[in-house]
Amino acid sequence: MYDEETTNRYLTYLSEKLDEALKLNIPYVVAHASKSDTPPNLTQDQIDKFTQMMSKFAGTDVYLCLENVRVNENLTTLLSLNLPNVGFCYDLGHAHSYGDTEKIFKQFEKYIKCSHIHNNFGKDTHEIPTRGEIDCKLYVEKLRQIEGTSNCLECFPPRGSNLSREDFVWFVEELYREASQL
């Protein structure tokens, strides 16, 4: 969220996505608390606009789940508002790439509604669960202990690859096999 025009566009976009999710009975819309890796501090006006936008969804079955990224000050600010339809998407791969997996888990645990599970070697490459430095099984177990959470694999074929249909099917099948073991 930046200037007033950018903030308004982003909030309109989020509101539209929440409306769509509500119509389709999709419980979580995942977004970043800002549109850049180095977000400016939120102004009180931006916080007020966010609060007003989210008031439209109070009492509904849809949550805006803000995801941890490289810089989490805006995430912390927005979650601390304790708005009824705002939650947290714990992105395990981002936590490992940009910070400390356990520290971020503990810091935001009470807000967790869903997660993105992917692995890496310290860079945000969205690898399958067994390809990387993270003990994904440990975190899936921790997330299972939180009532009502939903886990989502967020893994991509190797960046820059142009997989054939056959190779893509293999990738998805491999991902499914690994997910089944988690």
PDB file of C-alpha atoms in Angstrom:
ATOM      1  CA  MET A   1       0.000   0.000   0.000  1.00  0.00           C
ATOM      2  CA  TYR A   2       1.532   3.265  -1.079  1.00  0.00           C
ATOM      3  CA  ASP A   3      -0.131   6.528  -1.986  1.00  0.00           C
ATOM      4  CA  GLU A   4      -3.884   7.024  -1.813  1.00  0.00           C
ATOM      5  CA  GLU A   5      -4.538   5.951  -5.416  1.00  0.00           C
ATOM      6  CA  THR A   6      -2.446   2.777  -5.121  1.00  0.00           C
ATOM      7  CA  THR A   7      -4.006   1.959  -1.750  1.00  0.00           C
ATOM      8  CA  ASN A   8      -7.524   2.419  -3.111  1.00  0.00           C
ATOM      9  CA  ARG A   9      -6.801   0.196  -6.130  1.00  0.00           C
ATOM     10  CA  TYR A  10      -5.316  -2.549  -3.964  1.00  0.00           C
ATOM     11  CA  LEU A  11      -8.188  -2.448  -1.472  1.00  0.00           C
ATOM     12  CA  THR A  12     -10.734  -2.519  -4.303  1.00  0.00           C
ATOM     13  CA  TYR A  13      -8.947  -5.522  -5.778  1.00  0.00           C
ATOM     14  CA  LEU A  14      -8.941  -7.334  -2.409  1.00  0.00           C
ATOM     15  CA  SER A  15     -12.606  -6.525  -1.857  1.00  0.00           C
ATOM     16  CA  GLU A  16     -13.497  -7.918  -5.288  1.00  0.00           C
ATOM     17  CA  LYS A  17     -11.575 -11.127  -4.577  1.00  0.00           C
ATOM     18  CA  LEU A  18     -13.291 -11.515  -1.194  1.00  0.00           C
ATOM     19  CA  ASP A  19     -16.694 -11.002  -2.872  1.00  0.00           C
ATOM     20  CA  GLU A  20     -15.824 -13.688  -5.439  1.00  0.00           C
ATOM     21  CA  ALA A  21     -14.664 -16.081  -2.732  1.00  0.00           C
ATOM     22  CA  LEU A  22     -17.857 -15.518  -0.771  1.00  0.00           C
ATOM     23  CA  LYS A  23     -19.990 -16.333  -3.839  1.00  0.00           C
ATOM     24  CA  LEU A  24     -17.954 -19.495  -4.516  1.00  0.00           C
ATOM     25  CA  ASN A  25     -17.836 -20.626  -0.843  1.00  0.00           C
ATOM     26  CA  ILE A  26     -14.059 -20.309  -0.758  1.00  0.00           C
ATOM     27  CA  PRO A  27     -13.055 -19.596   2.839  1.00  0.00           C
ATOM     28  CA  TYR A  28      -9.647 -17.943   2.353  1.00  0.00           C
ATOM     29  CA  VAL A  29      -8.232 -15.280   0.085  1.00  0.00           C
ATOM     30  CA  VAL A  30      -4.463 -15.050   0.512  1.00  0.00           C
ATOM     31  CA  ALA A  31      -2.683 -11.767  -0.151  1.00  0.00           C
ATOM     32  CA  HIS A  32       0.388  -9.824   0.852  1.00  0.00           C
ATOM     33  CA  ALA A  33       0.007  -6.938   3.281  1.00  0.00           C
ATOM     34  CA  SER A  34       1.741  -4.742   0.721  1.00  0.00           C
ATOM     35  CA  LYS A  35       2.657  -4.902  -2.929  1.00  0.00           C
ATOM     36  CA  SER A  36       6.430  -4.785  -2.560  1.00  0.00           C
ATOM     37  CA  ASP A  37       9.364  -6.337  -0.748  1.00  0.00           C
ATOM     38  CA  THR A  38      10.201  -2.995   0.841  1.00  0.00           C
ATOM     39  CA  PRO A  39       6.819  -1.541   1.809  1.00  0.00           C
ATOM     40  CA  PRO A  40       6.464   1.917   3.289  1.00  0.00           C
ATOM     41  CA  ASN A  41       4.928   2.272   6.731  1.00  0.00           C
ATOM     42  CA  LEU A  42       1.151   2.207   6.746  1.00  0.00           C
ATOM     43  CA  THR A  43      -0.541   5.519   7.455  1.00  0.00           C
ATOM     44  CA  GLN A  44      -3.517   5.801   9.777  1.00  0.00           C
ATOM     45  CA  ASP A  45      -5.660   6.678   6.759  1.00  0.00           C
ATOM     46  CA  GLN A  46      -4.605   3.448   5.009  1.00  0.00           C
ATOM     47  CA  ILE A  47      -5.333   1.429   8.159  1.00  0.00           C
ATOM     48  CA  ASP A  48      -8.759   3.068   8.436  1.00  0.00           C
ATOM     49  CA  LYS A  49      -9.544   2.258   4.795  1.00  0.00           C
ATOM     50  CA  PHE A  50      -8.473  -1.351   5.317  1.00  0.00           C
ATOM     51  CA  THR A  51     -10.646  -1.620   8.435  1.00  0.00           C
ATOM     52  CA  GLN A  52     -13.606  -0.122   6.598  1.00  0.00           C
ATOM     53  CA  MET A  53     -13.144  -2.480   3.646  1.00  0.00           C
ATOM     54  CA  MET A  54     -12.971  -5.521   5.933  1.00  0.00           C
ATOM     55  CA  SER A  55     -16.075  -4.450   7.894  1.00  0.00           C
ATOM     56  CA  LYS A  56     -18.082  -5.410   4.811  1.00  0.00           C
ATOM     57  CA  PHE A  57     -17.102  -9.056   5.422  1.00  0.00           C
ATOM     58  CA  ALA A  58     -17.716  -9.214   9.192  1.00  0.00           C
ATOM     59  CA  GLY A  59     -20.040 -12.090   9.948  1.00  0.00           C
ATOM     60  CA  THR A  60     -19.373 -13.867   6.651  1.00  0.00           C
ATOM     61  CA  ASP A  61     -17.483 -17.097   6.050  1.00  0.00           C
ATOM     62  CA  VAL A  62     -14.599 -15.578   4.119  1.00  0.00           C
ATOM     63  CA  TYR A  63     -11.228 -14.530   5.503  1.00  0.00           C
ATOM     64  CA  LEU A  64      -8.507 -12.354   4.093  1.00  0.00           C
ATOM     65  CA  CYS A  65      -5.335 -14.212   5.096  1.00  0.00           C
ATOM     66  CA  LEU A  66      -2.229 -12.083   4.969  1.00  0.00           C
ATOM     67  CA  GLU A  67       0.965 -13.947   4.150  1.00  0.00           C
ATOM     68  CA  ASN A  68       4.424 -13.475   5.622  1.00  0.00           C
ATOM     69  CA  VAL A  69       6.908 -12.060   3.147  1.00  0.00           C
ATOM     70  CA  ARG A  70      10.362 -10.479   3.266  1.00  0.00           C
ATOM     71  CA  VAL A  71       9.304  -7.538   5.486  1.00  0.00           C
ATOM     72  CA  ASN A  72       6.432  -8.144   7.917  1.00  0.00           C
ATOM     73  CA  GLU A  73       5.827  -4.842   9.689  1.00  0.00           C
ATOM     74  CA  ASN A  74       2.610  -4.125   7.757  1.00  0.00           C
ATOM     75  CA  LEU A  75       1.464  -7.699   8.365  1.00  0.00           C
ATOM     76  CA  THR A  76       2.027  -7.245  12.097  1.00  0.00           C
ATOM     77  CA  THR A  77       0.157  -3.932  12.105  1.00  0.00           C
ATOM     78  CA  LEU A  78      -2.869  -5.280  10.227  1.00  0.00           C
ATOM     79  CA  LEU A  79      -3.114  -8.504  12.249  1.00  0.00           C
ATOM     80  CA  SER A  80      -2.875  -6.562  15.505  1.00  0.00           C
ATOM     81  CA  LEU A  81      -6.142  -4.828  14.592  1.00  0.00           C
ATOM     82  CA  ASN A  82      -7.824  -8.157  15.436  1.00  0.00           C
ATOM     83  CA  LEU A  83     -10.443  -7.730  12.731  1.00  0.00           C
ATOM     84  CA  PRO A  84     -12.885 -10.648  12.672  1.00  0.00           C
ATOM     85  CA  ASN A  85     -12.294 -11.736   9.064  1.00  0.00           C
ATOM     86  CA  VAL A  86      -8.558 -11.168   8.859  1.00  0.00           C
ATOM     87  CA  GLY A  87      -6.226 -14.074   9.473  1.00  0.00           C
ATOM     88  CA  PHE A  88      -2.730 -15.242   8.689  1.00  0.00           C
ATOM     89  CA  CYS A  89      -1.377 -17.538   5.972  1.00  0.00           C
ATOM     90  CA  TYR A  90       1.837 -19.058   7.283  1.00  0.00           C
ATOM     91  CA  ASP A  91       4.116 -19.415   4.272  1.00  0.00           C
ATOM     92  CA  LEU A  92       6.725 -21.926   5.392  1.00  0.00           C
ATOM     93  CA  GLY A  93       9.060 -21.382   2.432  1.00  0.00           C
ATOM     94  CA  HIS A  94       8.964 -17.613   2.835  1.00  0.00           C
ATOM     95  CA  ALA A  95       9.637 -17.940   6.573  1.00  0.00           C
ATOM     96  CA  HIS A  96      12.741 -19.976   5.787  1.00  0.00           C
ATOM     97  CA  SER A  97      13.907 -17.732   2.940  1.00  0.00           C
ATOM     98  CA  TYR A  98      13.358 -14.402   4.636  1.00  0.00           C
ATOM     99  CA  GLY A  99      13.578 -15.037   8.338  1.00  0.00           C
ATOM    100  CA  ASP A 100      13.276 -17.744  10.922  1.00  0.00           C
ATOM    101  CA  THR A 101      10.653 -20.479  10.414  1.00  0.00           C
ATOM    102  CA  GLU A 102      10.023 -21.084  14.117  1.00  0.00           C
ATOM    103  CA  LYS A 103      10.108 -17.433  15.169  1.00  0.00           C
ATOM    104  CA  ILE A 104       7.577 -16.426  12.519  1.00  0.00           C
ATOM    105  CA  PHE A 105       5.390 -19.444  13.330  1.00  0.00           C
ATOM    106  CA  LYS A 106       5.297 -18.545  17.038  1.00  0.00           C
ATOM    107  CA  GLN A 107       4.887 -14.807  16.403  1.00  0.00           C
ATOM    108  CA  PHE A 108       1.743 -15.256  14.286  1.00  0.00           C
ATOM    109  CA  GLU A 109       0.451 -18.654  15.458  1.00  0.00           C
ATOM    110  CA  LYS A 110      -2.717 -17.290  17.055  1.00  0.00           C
ATOM    111  CA  TYR A 111      -3.764 -15.754  13.706  1.00  0.00           C
ATOM    112  CA  ILE A 112      -3.117 -18.809  11.465  1.00  0.00           C
ATOM    113  CA  LYS A 113      -6.047 -19.801   9.258  1.00  0.00           C
ATOM    114  CA  CYS A 114      -4.149 -21.455   6.405  1.00  0.00           C
ATOM    115  CA  SER A 115      -0.660 -22.132   5.150  1.00  0.00           C
ATOM    116  CA  HIS A 116       1.492 -22.439   2.070  1.00  0.00           C
ATOM    117  CA  ILE A 117       3.838 -25.397   2.312  1.00  0.00           C
ATOM    118  CA  HIS A 118       6.905 -25.446   0.090  1.00  0.00           C
ATOM    119  CA  ASN A 119      10.585 -26.071   0.591  1.00  0.00           C
ATOM    120  CA  ASN A 120      13.798 -24.374  -0.504  1.00  0.00           C
ATOM    121  CA  PHE A 121      17.508 -23.981   0.120  1.00  0.00           C
ATOM    122  CA  GLY A 122      17.250 -20.453   1.522  1.00  0.00           C
ATOM    123  CA  LYS A 123      15.878 -18.820  -1.634  1.00  0.00           C
ATOM    124  CA  ASP A 124      12.189 -18.520  -2.481  1.00  0.00           C
ATOM    125  CA  THR A 125      12.051 -21.266  -5.119  1.00  0.00           C
ATOM    126  CA  HIS A 126       8.838 -23.084  -4.033  1.00  0.00           C
ATOM    127  CA  GLU A 127      10.330 -26.586  -4.155  1.00  0.00           C
ATOM    128  CA  ILE A 128       8.418 -29.767  -3.363  1.00  0.00           C
ATOM    129  CA  PRO A 129       8.393 -30.731   0.357  1.00  0.00           C
ATOM    130  CA  THR A 130      11.387 -33.103   0.339  1.00  0.00           C
ATOM    131  CA  ARG A 131      13.660 -30.879  -1.784  1.00  0.00           C
ATOM    132  CA  GLY A 132      15.131 -28.342   0.545  1.00  0.00           C
ATOM    133  CA  GLU A 133      16.371 -27.594   4.044  1.00  0.00           C
ATOM    134  CA  ILE A 134      13.011 -27.377   5.847  1.00  0.00           C
ATOM    135  CA  ASP A 135      11.479 -30.225   7.831  1.00  0.00           C
ATOM    136  CA  CYS A 136       8.071 -29.754   6.178  1.00  0.00           C
ATOM    137  CA  LYS A 137       6.584 -32.739   7.997  1.00  0.00           C
ATOM    138  CA  LEU A 138       7.309 -31.073  11.356  1.00  0.00           C
ATOM    139  CA  TYR A 139       5.469 -27.909  10.324  1.00  0.00           C
ATOM    140  CA  VAL A 140       2.522 -29.769   8.792  1.00  0.00           C
ATOM    141  CA  GLU A 141       2.142 -31.541  12.144  1.00  0.00           C
ATOM    142  CA  LYS A 142       2.310 -28.214  14.013  1.00  0.00           C
ATOM    143  CA  LEU A 143      -0.286 -26.734  11.677  1.00  0.00           C
ATOM    144  CA  ARG A 144      -2.581 -29.744  12.124  1.00  0.00           C
ATOM    145  CA  GLN A 145      -2.677 -28.935  15.837  1.00  0.00           C
ATOM    146  CA  ILE A 146      -4.342 -25.592  15.095  1.00  0.00           C
ATOM    147  CA  GLU A 147      -8.068 -26.189  14.830  1.00  0.00           C
ATOM    148  CA  GLY A 148      -9.645 -25.126  11.567  1.00  0.00           C
ATOM    149  CA  THR A 149      -6.473 -24.503   9.582  1.00  0.00           C
ATOM    150  CA  SER A 150      -6.107 -25.465   5.952  1.00  0.00           C
ATOM    151  CA  ASN A 151      -2.781 -26.486   4.418  1.00  0.00           C
ATOM    152  CA  CYS A 152      -1.929 -25.856   0.787  1.00  0.00           C
ATOM    153  CA  LEU A 153       1.111 -27.010  -1.155  1.00  0.00           C
ATOM    154  CA  GLU A 154       2.526 -24.098  -3.098  1.00  0.00           C
ATOM    155  CA  CYS A 155       5.174 -25.713  -5.240  1.00  0.00           C
ATOM    156  CA  PHE A 156       6.268 -24.854  -8.744  1.00  0.00           C
ATOM    157  CA  PRO A 157       8.176 -26.764 -11.392  1.00  0.00           C
ATOM    158  CA  PRO A 158      11.770 -25.525 -11.517  1.00  0.00           C
ATOM    159  CA  ARG A 159      11.808 -21.816 -12.316  1.00  0.00           C
ATOM    160  CA  GLY A 160      12.335 -21.083 -15.975  1.00  0.00           C
ATOM    161  CA  SER A 161      11.505 -24.618 -17.032  1.00  0.00           C
ATOM    162  CA  ASN A 162       9.289 -25.227 -20.006  1.00  0.00           C
ATOM    163  CA  LEU A 163       7.888 -28.616 -19.055  1.00  0.00           C
ATOM    164  CA  SER A 164       6.226 -30.843 -21.580  1.00  0.00           C
ATOM    165  CA  ARG A 165       2.757 -32.051 -20.680  1.00  0.00           C
ATOM    166  CA  GLU A 166       4.232 -35.431 -19.717  1.00  0.00           C
ATOM    167  CA  ASP A 167       6.864 -33.846 -17.464  1.00  0.00           C
ATOM    168  CA  PHE A 168       4.279 -31.580 -15.844  1.00  0.00           C
ATOM    169  CA  VAL A 169       2.039 -34.580 -15.091  1.00  0.00           C
ATOM    170  CA  TRP A 170       5.082 -36.314 -13.573  1.00  0.00           C
ATOM    171  CA  PHE A 171       5.768 -33.241 -11.423  1.00  0.00           C
ATOM    172  CA  VAL A 172       2.178 -33.147 -10.125  1.00  0.00           C
ATOM    173  CA  GLU A 173       2.163 -36.896  -9.441  1.00  0.00           C
ATOM    174  CA  GLU A 174       5.471 -36.605  -7.564  1.00  0.00           C
ATOM    175  CA  LEU A 175       4.101 -33.698  -5.571  1.00  0.00           C
ATOM    176  CA  TYR A 176       1.002 -35.723  -4.693  1.00  0.00           C
ATOM    177  CA  ARG A 177       3.116 -38.679  -3.522  1.00  0.00           C
ATOM    178  CA  GLU A 178       5.163 -36.411  -1.285  1.00  0.00           C
ATOM    179  CA  ALA A 179       2.113 -34.604   0.067  1.00  0.00           C
ATOM    180  CA  SER A 180       0.555 -37.939   0.954  1.00  0.00           C
ATOM    181  CA  GLN A 181       3.578 -38.698   3.150  1.00  0.00           C
ATOM    182  CA  LEU A 182       3.213 -35.440   5.064  1.00  0.00           C
TER     183      LEU A 182
END
